[in-house]
XYZ file of C-alpha atoms in Angstrom:
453
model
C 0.000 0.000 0.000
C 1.651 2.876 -0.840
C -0.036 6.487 1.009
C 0.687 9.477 -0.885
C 0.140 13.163 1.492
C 0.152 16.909 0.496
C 2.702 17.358 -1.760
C 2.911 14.377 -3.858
C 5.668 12.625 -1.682
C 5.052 8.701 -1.693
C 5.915 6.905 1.595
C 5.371 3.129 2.306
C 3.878 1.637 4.552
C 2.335 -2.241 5.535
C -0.368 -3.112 4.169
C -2.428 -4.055 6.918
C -5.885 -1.921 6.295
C -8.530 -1.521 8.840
C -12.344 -0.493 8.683
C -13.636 2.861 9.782
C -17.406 3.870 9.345
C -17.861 0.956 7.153
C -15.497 1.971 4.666
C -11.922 0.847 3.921
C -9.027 3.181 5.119
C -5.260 3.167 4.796
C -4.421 2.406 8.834
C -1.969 5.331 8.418
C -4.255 7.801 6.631
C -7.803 8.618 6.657
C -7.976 10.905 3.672
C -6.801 7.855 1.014
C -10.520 7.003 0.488
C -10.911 9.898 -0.916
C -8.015 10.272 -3.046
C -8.766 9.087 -6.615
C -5.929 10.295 -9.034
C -7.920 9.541 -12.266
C -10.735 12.254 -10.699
C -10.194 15.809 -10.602
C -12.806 17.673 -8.664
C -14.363 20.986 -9.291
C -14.583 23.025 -6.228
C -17.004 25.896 -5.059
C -17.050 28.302 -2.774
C -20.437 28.198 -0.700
C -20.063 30.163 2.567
C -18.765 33.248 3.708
C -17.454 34.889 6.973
C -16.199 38.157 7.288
C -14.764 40.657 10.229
C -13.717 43.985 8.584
C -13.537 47.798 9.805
C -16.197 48.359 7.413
C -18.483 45.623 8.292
C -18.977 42.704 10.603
C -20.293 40.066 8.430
C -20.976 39.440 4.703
C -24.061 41.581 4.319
C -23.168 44.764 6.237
C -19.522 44.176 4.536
C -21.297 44.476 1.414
C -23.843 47.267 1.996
C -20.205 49.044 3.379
C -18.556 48.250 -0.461
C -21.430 49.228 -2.677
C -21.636 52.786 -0.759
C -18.094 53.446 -0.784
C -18.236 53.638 3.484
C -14.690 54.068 4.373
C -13.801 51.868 7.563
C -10.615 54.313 8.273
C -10.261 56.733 11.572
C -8.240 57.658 13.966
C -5.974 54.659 16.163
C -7.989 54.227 19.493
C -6.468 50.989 20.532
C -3.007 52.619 21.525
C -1.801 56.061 21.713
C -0.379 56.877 18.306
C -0.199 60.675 18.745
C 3.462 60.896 18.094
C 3.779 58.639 15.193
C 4.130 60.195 11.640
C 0.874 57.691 11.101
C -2.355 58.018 13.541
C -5.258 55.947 11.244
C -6.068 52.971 10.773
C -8.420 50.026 9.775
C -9.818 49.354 13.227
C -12.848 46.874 13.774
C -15.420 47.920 15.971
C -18.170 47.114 17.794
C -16.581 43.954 17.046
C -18.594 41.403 20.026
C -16.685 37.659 19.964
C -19.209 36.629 22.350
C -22.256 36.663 20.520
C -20.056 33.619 18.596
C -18.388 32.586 21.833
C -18.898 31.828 25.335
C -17.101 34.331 27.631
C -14.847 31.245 28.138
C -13.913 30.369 25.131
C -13.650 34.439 24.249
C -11.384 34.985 27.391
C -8.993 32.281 26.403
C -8.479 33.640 22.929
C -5.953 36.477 21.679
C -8.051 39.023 19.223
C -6.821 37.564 16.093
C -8.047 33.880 17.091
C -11.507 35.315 18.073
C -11.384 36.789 14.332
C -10.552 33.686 12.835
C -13.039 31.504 14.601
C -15.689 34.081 14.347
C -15.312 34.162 10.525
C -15.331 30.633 10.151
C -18.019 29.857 12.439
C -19.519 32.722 10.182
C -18.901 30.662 6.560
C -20.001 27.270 7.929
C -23.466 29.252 8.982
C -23.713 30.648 5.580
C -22.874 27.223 3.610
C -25.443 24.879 5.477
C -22.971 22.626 6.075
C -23.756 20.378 9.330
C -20.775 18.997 10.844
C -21.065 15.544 12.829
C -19.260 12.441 13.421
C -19.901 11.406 10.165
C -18.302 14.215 8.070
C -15.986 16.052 10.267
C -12.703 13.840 9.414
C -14.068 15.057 5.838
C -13.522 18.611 6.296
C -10.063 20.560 6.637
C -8.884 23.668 7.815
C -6.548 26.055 6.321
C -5.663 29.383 8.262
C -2.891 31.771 7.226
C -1.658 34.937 9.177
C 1.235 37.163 8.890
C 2.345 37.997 12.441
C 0.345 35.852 14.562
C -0.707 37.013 17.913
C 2.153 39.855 18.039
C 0.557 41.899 20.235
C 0.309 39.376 22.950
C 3.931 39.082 23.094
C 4.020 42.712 23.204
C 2.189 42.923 26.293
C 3.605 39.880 27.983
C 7.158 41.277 27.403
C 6.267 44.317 28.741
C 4.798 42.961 32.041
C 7.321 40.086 32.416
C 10.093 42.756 32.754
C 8.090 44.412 36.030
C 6.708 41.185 37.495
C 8.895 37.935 35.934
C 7.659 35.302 35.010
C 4.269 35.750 37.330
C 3.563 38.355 34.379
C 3.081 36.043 31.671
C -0.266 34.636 30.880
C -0.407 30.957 31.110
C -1.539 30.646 27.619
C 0.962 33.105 26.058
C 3.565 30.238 24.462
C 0.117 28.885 22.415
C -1.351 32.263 21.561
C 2.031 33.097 19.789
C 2.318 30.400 17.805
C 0.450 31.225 14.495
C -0.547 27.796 13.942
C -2.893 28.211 16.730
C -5.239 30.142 14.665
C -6.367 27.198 12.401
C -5.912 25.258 16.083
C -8.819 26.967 17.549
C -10.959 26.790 14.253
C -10.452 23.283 13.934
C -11.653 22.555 17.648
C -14.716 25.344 18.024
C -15.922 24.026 14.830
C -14.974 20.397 15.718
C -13.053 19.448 12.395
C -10.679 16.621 12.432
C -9.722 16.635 8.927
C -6.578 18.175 6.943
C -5.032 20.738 8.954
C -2.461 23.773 7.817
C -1.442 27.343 8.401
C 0.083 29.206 6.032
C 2.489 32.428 5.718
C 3.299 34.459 2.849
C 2.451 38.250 3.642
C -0.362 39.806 1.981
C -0.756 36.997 -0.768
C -1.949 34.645 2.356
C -5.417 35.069 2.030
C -5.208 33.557 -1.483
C -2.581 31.574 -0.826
C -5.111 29.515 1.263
C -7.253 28.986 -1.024
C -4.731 27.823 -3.417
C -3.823 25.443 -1.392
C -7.671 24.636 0.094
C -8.345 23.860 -3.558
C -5.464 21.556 -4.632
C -6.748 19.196 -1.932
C -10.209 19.364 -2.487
C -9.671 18.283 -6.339
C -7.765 15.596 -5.676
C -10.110 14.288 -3.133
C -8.093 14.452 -0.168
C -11.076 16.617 1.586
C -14.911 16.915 0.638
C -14.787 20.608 2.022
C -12.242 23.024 3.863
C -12.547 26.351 5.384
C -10.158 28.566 4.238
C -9.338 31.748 5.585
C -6.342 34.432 7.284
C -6.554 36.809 9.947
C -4.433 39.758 10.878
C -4.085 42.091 13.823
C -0.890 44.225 13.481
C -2.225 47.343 15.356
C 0.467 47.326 18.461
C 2.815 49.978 19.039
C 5.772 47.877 18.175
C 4.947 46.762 14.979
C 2.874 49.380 13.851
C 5.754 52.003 14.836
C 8.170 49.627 12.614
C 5.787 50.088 9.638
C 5.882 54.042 9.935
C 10.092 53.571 10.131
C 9.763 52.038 6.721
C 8.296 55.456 5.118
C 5.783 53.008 3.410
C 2.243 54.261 5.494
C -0.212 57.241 4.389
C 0.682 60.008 6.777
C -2.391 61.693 5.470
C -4.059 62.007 9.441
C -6.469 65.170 9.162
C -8.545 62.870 6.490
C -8.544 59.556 7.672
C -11.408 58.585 5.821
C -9.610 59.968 2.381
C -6.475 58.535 3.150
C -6.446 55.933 1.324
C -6.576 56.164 -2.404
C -5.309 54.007 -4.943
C -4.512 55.234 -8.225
C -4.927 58.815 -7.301
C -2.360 61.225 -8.008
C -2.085 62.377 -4.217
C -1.781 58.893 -2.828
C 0.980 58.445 -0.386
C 1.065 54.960 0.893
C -0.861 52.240 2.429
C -3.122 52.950 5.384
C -3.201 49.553 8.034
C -6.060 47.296 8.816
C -6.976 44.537 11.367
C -9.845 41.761 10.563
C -10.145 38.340 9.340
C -12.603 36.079 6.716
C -12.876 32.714 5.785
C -14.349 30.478 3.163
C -15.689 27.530 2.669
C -14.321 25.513 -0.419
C -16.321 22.597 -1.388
C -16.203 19.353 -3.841
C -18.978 20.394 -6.405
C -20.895 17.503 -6.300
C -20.933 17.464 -2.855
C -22.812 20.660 -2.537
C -24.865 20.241 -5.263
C -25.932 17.112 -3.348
C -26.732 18.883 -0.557
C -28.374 21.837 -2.192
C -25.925 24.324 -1.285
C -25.692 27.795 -2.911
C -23.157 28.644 -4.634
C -20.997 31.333 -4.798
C -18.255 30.976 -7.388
C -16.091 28.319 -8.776
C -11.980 28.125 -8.571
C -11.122 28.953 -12.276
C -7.090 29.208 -11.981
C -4.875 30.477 -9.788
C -1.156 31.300 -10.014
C 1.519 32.724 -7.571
C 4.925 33.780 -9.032
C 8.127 35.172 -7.252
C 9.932 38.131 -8.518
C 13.051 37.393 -7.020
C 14.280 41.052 -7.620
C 14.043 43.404 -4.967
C 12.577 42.839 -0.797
C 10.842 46.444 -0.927
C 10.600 47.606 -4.537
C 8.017 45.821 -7.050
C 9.172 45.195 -10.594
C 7.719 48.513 -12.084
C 7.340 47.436 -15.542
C 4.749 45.210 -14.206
C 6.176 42.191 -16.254
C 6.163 39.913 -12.949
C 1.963 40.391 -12.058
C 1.597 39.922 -16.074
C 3.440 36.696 -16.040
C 1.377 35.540 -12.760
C -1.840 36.675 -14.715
C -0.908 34.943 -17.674
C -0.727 31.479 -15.794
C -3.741 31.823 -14.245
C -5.391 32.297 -16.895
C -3.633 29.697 -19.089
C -4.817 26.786 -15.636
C -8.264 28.174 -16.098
C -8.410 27.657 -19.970
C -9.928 31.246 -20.627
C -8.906 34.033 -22.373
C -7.680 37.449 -21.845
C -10.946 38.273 -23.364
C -12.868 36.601 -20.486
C -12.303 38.286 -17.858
C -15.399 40.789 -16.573
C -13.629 42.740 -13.495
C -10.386 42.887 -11.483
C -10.411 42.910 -7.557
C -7.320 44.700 -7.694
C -4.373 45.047 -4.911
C -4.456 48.544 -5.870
C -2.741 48.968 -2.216
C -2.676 53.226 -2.841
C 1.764 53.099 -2.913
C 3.055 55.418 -5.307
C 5.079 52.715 -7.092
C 3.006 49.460 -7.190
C -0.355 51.018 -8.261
C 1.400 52.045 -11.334
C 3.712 48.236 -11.793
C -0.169 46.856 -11.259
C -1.645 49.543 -14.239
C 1.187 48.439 -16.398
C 0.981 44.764 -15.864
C -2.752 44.941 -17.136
C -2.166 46.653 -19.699
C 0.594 44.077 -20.559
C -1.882 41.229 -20.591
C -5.164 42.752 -21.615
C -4.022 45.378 -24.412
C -6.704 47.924 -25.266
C -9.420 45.893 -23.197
C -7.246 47.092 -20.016
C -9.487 50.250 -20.549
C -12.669 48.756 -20.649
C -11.997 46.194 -17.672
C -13.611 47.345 -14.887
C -10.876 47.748 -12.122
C -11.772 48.558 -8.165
C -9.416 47.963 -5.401
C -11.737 47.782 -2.061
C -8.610 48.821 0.021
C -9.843 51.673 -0.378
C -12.310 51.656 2.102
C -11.214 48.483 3.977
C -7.127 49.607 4.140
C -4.373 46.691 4.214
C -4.688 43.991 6.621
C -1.738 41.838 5.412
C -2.510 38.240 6.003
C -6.093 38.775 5.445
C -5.954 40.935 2.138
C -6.944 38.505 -0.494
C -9.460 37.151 1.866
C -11.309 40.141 1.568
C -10.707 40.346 -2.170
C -12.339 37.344 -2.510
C -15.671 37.711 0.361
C -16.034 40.561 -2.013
C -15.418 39.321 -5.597
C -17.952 36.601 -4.487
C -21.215 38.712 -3.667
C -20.026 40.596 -6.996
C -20.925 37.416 -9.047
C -23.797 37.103 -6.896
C -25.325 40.423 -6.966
C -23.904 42.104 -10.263
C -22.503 45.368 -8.515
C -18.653 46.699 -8.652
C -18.168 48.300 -5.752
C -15.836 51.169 -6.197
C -12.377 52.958 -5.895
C -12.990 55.694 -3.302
C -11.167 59.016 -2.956
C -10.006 58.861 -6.393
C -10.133 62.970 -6.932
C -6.889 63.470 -9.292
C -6.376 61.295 -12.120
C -2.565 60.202 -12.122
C -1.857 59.518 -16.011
C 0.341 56.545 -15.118
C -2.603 54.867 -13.426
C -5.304 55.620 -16.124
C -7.538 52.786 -16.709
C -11.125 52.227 -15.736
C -11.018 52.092 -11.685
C -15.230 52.135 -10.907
C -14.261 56.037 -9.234
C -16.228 56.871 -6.128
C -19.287 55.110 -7.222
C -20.433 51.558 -7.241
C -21.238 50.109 -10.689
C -24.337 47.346 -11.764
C -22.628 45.471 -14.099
C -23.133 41.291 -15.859
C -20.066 39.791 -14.116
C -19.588 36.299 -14.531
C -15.619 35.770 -14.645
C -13.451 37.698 -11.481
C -9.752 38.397 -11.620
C -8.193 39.030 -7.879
C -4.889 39.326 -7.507
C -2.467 40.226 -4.299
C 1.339 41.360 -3.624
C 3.380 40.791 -0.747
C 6.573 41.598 0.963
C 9.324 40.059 -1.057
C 7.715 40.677 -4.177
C 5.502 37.763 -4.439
C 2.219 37.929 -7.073
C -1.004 35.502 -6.089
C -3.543 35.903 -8.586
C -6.867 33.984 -8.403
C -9.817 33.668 -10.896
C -13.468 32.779 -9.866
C -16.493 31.998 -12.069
C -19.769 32.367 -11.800
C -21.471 28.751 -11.232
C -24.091 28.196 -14.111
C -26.309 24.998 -13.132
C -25.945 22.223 -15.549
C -22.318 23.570 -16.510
């Protein structure tokens, strides 16, 4: 018997099999009864969970987007006054315990309670009941950029007045970031697959990616994939405005940030978290689930150039683009809107501009282009996740939400970017793509699910 895992790596092992649940299992690895190499799956995306600073769940996300509300303001959760940047994506009114008990709440760092609380959110939304009988089924796959920073923050700072009687009991498991797909796993009770992932702001498509690659080889019926981010603590946050890279535009929080506009002078910071749930297509359809969107293609490409400066000419993104939409066997041509980066840096809006241009020719101008950062800011680990909560109630509903605060047109950065004002529009194909630290491109496409397709 030979049991092949993630990657593709073969390992053998005895042959001895035993039965569990009436069906015939490799001793070593429950998800081989699912794994049929001659089968590739389609997968679907049928729930959604969301916790932004514009919205606290999918609809009020959504009703956020399509008005252009800006989540932006002030920093309340530490004392930023003499910082060169004071705003921020903040959530608020943000209540774990109408998800949690006060227990379970207590015992988790902010970031976990925005992970859980955004999956617990996606399961609600898909239908999905989980039981003895499916949860060794259904994965998890989490991804975060920093973890549960903060915590160590404030455990470092009280262990050096009281010792070691200053650390919290449950500090060495908060700050490990696998804990985040930990605490899914066990609030949800999931025993299947289990991964976190790490690769800056790309990790919120990066999940998917990977969510996907089991789910259509039959490893899992189902995963919830999502990313969560809370990098608003003085340390970390002060090390971000040392970089010169944040929007030091404070008397307008709300304006601050503003991709493709002349005046735009860097990214603005955000907190939050969302998660997904990716599903075998057959499964939901058996089950009657909505759906969403379909996984087209995906690609993620390395541009091995630079740590802080993006590739300018955009030829990196363009290359990404191109093998995404070479996997999903469509054409330039069939793409209806862009859920851009669009992360409001002087530099990258314009590599992003020239990279569509570079794969969509003329039709760059008549691609409708919105980057929701906008009105949501940059929460690292948990950008693309966003991108794609709200690329999916675009298929559904037929709106664009829009690029707000674009006031002066920068003629590097002039294609169609939805300005200040949603858009209805027939979208049935979605390009999203995300950049991260070290130069990496993710780019993901989703389709609109047509029955009988």
């Amino acid at each position: 018997m030979v049991c092949s895992l993630n990657f593709g790596v073969e390992f053998k092992f005895p042959t001895k099999k035993v039965t569990f649940r009436g069906l015939s299992h490799c001793r070593h690895c429950r998800q081989f009864k699912y794994w049929d190499k001659n089968k590739m799956r389609r997968v679907v995306i049928t729930g959604l969970g969301i916790v932004a600073p514009n919205g606290i769940g999918k609809d009020e996300f959504w009703q956020s987007l399509i008005s252009g509300k800006s989540g932006i303001d002030k920093i309340n959760s530490f004392d930023a006054s003499d910082l060169p940047c004071q705003i921020a994506g903040e959530v608020k009114n943000f209540e774990p315990t109408l998800y949690l008990n006060s227990k379970q709440a207590r015992r988790m760092s902010r970031v976990a309670q925005f992970a859980v609380v955004s999956a617990k959110m996606a399961i609600e939304d898909s239908g999905l009941e989980i039981s003895d009988e499916n949860r060794h089924e259904i994965g998890v796959c989490f991804g975060t950029t920093l973890g549960k920073g903060n915590i160590f923050e404030q455990d470092h700072a009280e262990s050096l007045k009281r010792g070691m009687k200053g650390i919290y009991p449950l500090t060495a498991l908060q700050f490990c970031p696998h804990s985040l797909t930990g605490y899914v796993s066990v609030e949800l009770g999931i025993s299947g697959q289990a991964t976190t992932m790490s690769s800056g702001c790309a990790t919120g498509l990066d999940v998917i990616i990977w969510s996907y690659s089991q789910i259509r080889d039959g490893r899992m019926k189902a995963i919830i994939a999502g990313s969560a981010e809370t990098p608003l603590f003085p340390f970390f946050f002060s090390a971000l405005c040392a970089s010169g890279n944040l929007s030091t535009r404070n008397d307008d929080p709300k304006g601050a940030s503003r991709p493709y506009d002349l005046k735009r002078d860097g990214l603005v910071i955000s907190e939050g978290g969302s998660a997904v749930l990716l599903e075998d297509l057959e499964s939901a359809l058996d089950r009657g689930s909505k759906i969403y969107a379909e996984v087209l293609g995906f690609s993620s490409v390395e541009e091995g150039l630079d740590m802080l400066k993006c590739d300018i000419s955009g030829e990196n993104l363009a290359r990404t683009i191109k093998a995404a939409l070479a996997m999903a066997k469509l054409d330039a041509s069939d793409i209806d809107y862009i859920c851009a980066h669009g992360n409001s840096m002087p530099d990258y809006d314009i590599a992003e501009t020239n990279a569509f241009k570079l794969v969509f020719g003329e039709r760059a101008y008549k691609i409708p282009i919105s980057s929701i950062k906008s009105m949501t800011g940059q929460p690292l680990a948990a950008t693309g996740g966003f991108q794609v909560v709200a690329s999916c109630l675009t298929l559904q509903n037929g709106i664009v939400p829009p690029t707000i605060n674009y006031e002066i047109p920068d003629p590097n950065c002039d294609l169609d970017y939805v300005h200040n004002q949603a858009r209805v529009a027939r979208i049935q194909t979605v390009l999203i793509n995300a950049h991260s630290l070290g130069e990496t491109h993710s780019v993901l496409i989703l389709g609109q699910y047509l029955k009988g397709q």
